[in-house]
């Protein structure tokens, strides 16, 4: 059974989430540092305040994802 990512369980550092479907997920303030999000579906996800520093985002779909000035992107830049 897949468990939802609760507010207290925001740490996913170094997670392998390739091709994961995270569409419309509430990832506010999530720690996704160095996560492997290759071709992940993040369409409509709430990424306000999320830390994606060092994450692999090649081919990830960020269509309509919500971000703000506190969202941290990899050094390669913001993919939106």
mmCIF file of C-alpha atoms in Angstrom:
data_model
loop_
_atom_site.group_PDB
_atom_site.id
_atom_site.type_symbol
_atom_site.label_atom_id
_atom_site.label_comp_id
_atom_site.label_asym_id
_atom_site.label_seq_id
_atom_site.Cartn_x
_atom_site.Cartn_y
_atom_site.Cartn_z
ATOM 1 C CA UNK A 1 0.000 0.000 0.000
ATOM 2 C CA UNK A 2 1.367 3.414 -0.949
ATOM 3 C CA UNK A 3 1.491 5.794 1.988
ATOM 4 C CA UNK A 4 0.888 9.531 1.428
ATOM 5 C CA UNK A 5 3.765 11.917 2.058
ATOM 6 C CA UNK A 6 2.612 13.561 5.299
ATOM 7 C CA UNK A 7 3.674 16.985 6.563
ATOM 8 C CA UNK A 8 6.139 15.441 9.037
ATOM 9 C CA UNK A 9 7.718 13.195 6.381
ATOM 10 C CA UNK A 10 9.037 15.846 4.013
ATOM 11 C CA UNK A 11 12.589 14.514 3.722
ATOM 12 C CA UNK A 12 13.339 12.694 0.452
ATOM 13 C CA UNK A 13 17.013 13.530 0.048
ATOM 14 C CA UNK A 14 18.761 11.294 -2.509
ATOM 15 C CA UNK A 15 15.466 9.533 -3.335
ATOM 16 C CA UNK A 16 15.096 7.743 -6.660
ATOM 17 C CA UNK A 17 11.770 9.012 -7.990
ATOM 18 C CA UNK A 18 12.371 8.452 -11.700
ATOM 19 C CA UNK A 19 9.134 8.368 -13.695
ATOM 20 C CA UNK A 20 7.186 8.921 -10.454
ATOM 21 C CA UNK A 21 3.711 10.395 -10.788
ATOM 22 C CA UNK A 22 3.621 13.323 -8.364
ATOM 23 C CA UNK A 23 1.001 15.321 -10.259
ATOM 24 C CA UNK A 24 -0.881 17.773 -8.047
ATOM 25 C CA UNK A 25 1.157 16.597 -5.021
ATOM 26 C CA UNK A 26 1.502 18.902 -2.012
ATOM 27 C CA UNK A 27 5.297 19.176 -1.797
ATOM 28 C CA UNK A 28 5.448 22.514 0.013
ATOM 29 C CA UNK A 29 8.690 22.852 1.972
ATOM 30 C CA UNK A 30 9.784 19.364 0.831
ATOM 31 C CA UNK A 31 13.476 18.440 1.061
ATOM 32 C CA UNK A 32 14.216 16.865 -2.327
ATOM 33 C CA UNK A 33 17.924 17.649 -2.387
ATOM 34 C CA UNK A 34 19.781 15.408 -4.870
ATOM 35 C CA UNK A 35 16.585 13.479 -5.624
ATOM 36 C CA UNK A 36 16.526 11.663 -8.962
ATOM 37 C CA UNK A 37 13.355 12.999 -10.629
ATOM 38 C CA UNK A 38 14.209 11.952 -14.196
ATOM 39 C CA UNK A 39 11.001 12.085 -16.298
ATOM 40 C CA UNK A 40 8.864 12.508 -13.167
ATOM 41 C CA UNK A 41 5.348 13.889 -13.595
ATOM 42 C CA UNK A 42 5.096 16.966 -11.352
ATOM 43 C CA UNK A 43 2.260 18.562 -13.329
ATOM 44 C CA UNK A 44 0.358 20.948 -11.057
ATOM 45 C CA UNK A 45 2.451 20.048 -7.977
ATOM 46 C CA UNK A 46 2.798 22.627 -5.201
ATOM 47 C CA UNK A 47 6.553 23.202 -4.866
ATOM 48 C CA UNK A 48 6.450 26.445 -2.884
ATOM 49 C CA UNK A 49 9.415 26.444 -0.505
ATOM 50 C CA UNK A 50 10.700 23.073 -1.768
ATOM 51 C CA UNK A 51 14.448 22.455 -1.918
ATOM 52 C CA UNK A 52 15.445 20.792 -5.199
ATOM 53 C CA UNK A 53 19.159 21.718 -5.013
ATOM 54 C CA UNK A 54 21.251 19.119 -6.788
ATOM 55 C CA UNK A 55 18.206 17.200 -8.038
ATOM 56 C CA UNK A 56 18.227 15.539 -11.466
ATOM 57 C CA UNK A 57 15.234 16.999 -13.318
ATOM 58 C CA UNK A 58 15.896 15.901 -16.918
ATOM 59 C CA UNK A 59 12.607 15.343 -18.724
ATOM 60 C CA UNK A 60 10.476 16.127 -15.655
ATOM 61 C CA UNK A 61 7.085 17.705 -16.405
ATOM 62 C CA UNK A 62 6.537 20.850 -14.327
ATOM 63 C CA UNK A 63 3.502 22.119 -16.293
ATOM 64 C CA UNK A 64 1.337 24.333 -14.033
ATOM 65 C CA UNK A 65 3.531 23.555 -10.983
ATOM 66 C CA UNK A 66 3.276 26.229 -8.284
ATOM 67 C CA UNK A 67 6.560 27.735 -7.119
ATOM 68 C CA UNK A 68 7.673 30.900 -5.359
ATOM 69 C CA UNK A 69 10.848 32.785 -4.477
ATOM 70 C CA UNK A 70 11.668 30.273 -1.726
ATOM 71 C CA UNK A 71 11.779 27.271 -4.088
ATOM 72 C CA UNK A 72 15.429 26.211 -4.446
ATOM 73 C CA UNK A 73 16.473 24.871 -7.874
ATOM 74 C CA UNK A 74 19.591 22.946 -8.984
ATOM 75 C CA UNK A 75 22.605 24.927 -10.179
ATOM 76 C CA UNK A 76 21.579 24.082 -13.766
ATOM 77 C CA UNK A 77 18.635 26.415 -13.312
ATOM 78 C CA UNK A 78 14.903 26.456 -13.055
ATOM 79 C CA UNK A 79 13.317 24.044 -15.579
ATOM 80 C CA UNK A 80 10.034 25.932 -15.922
#
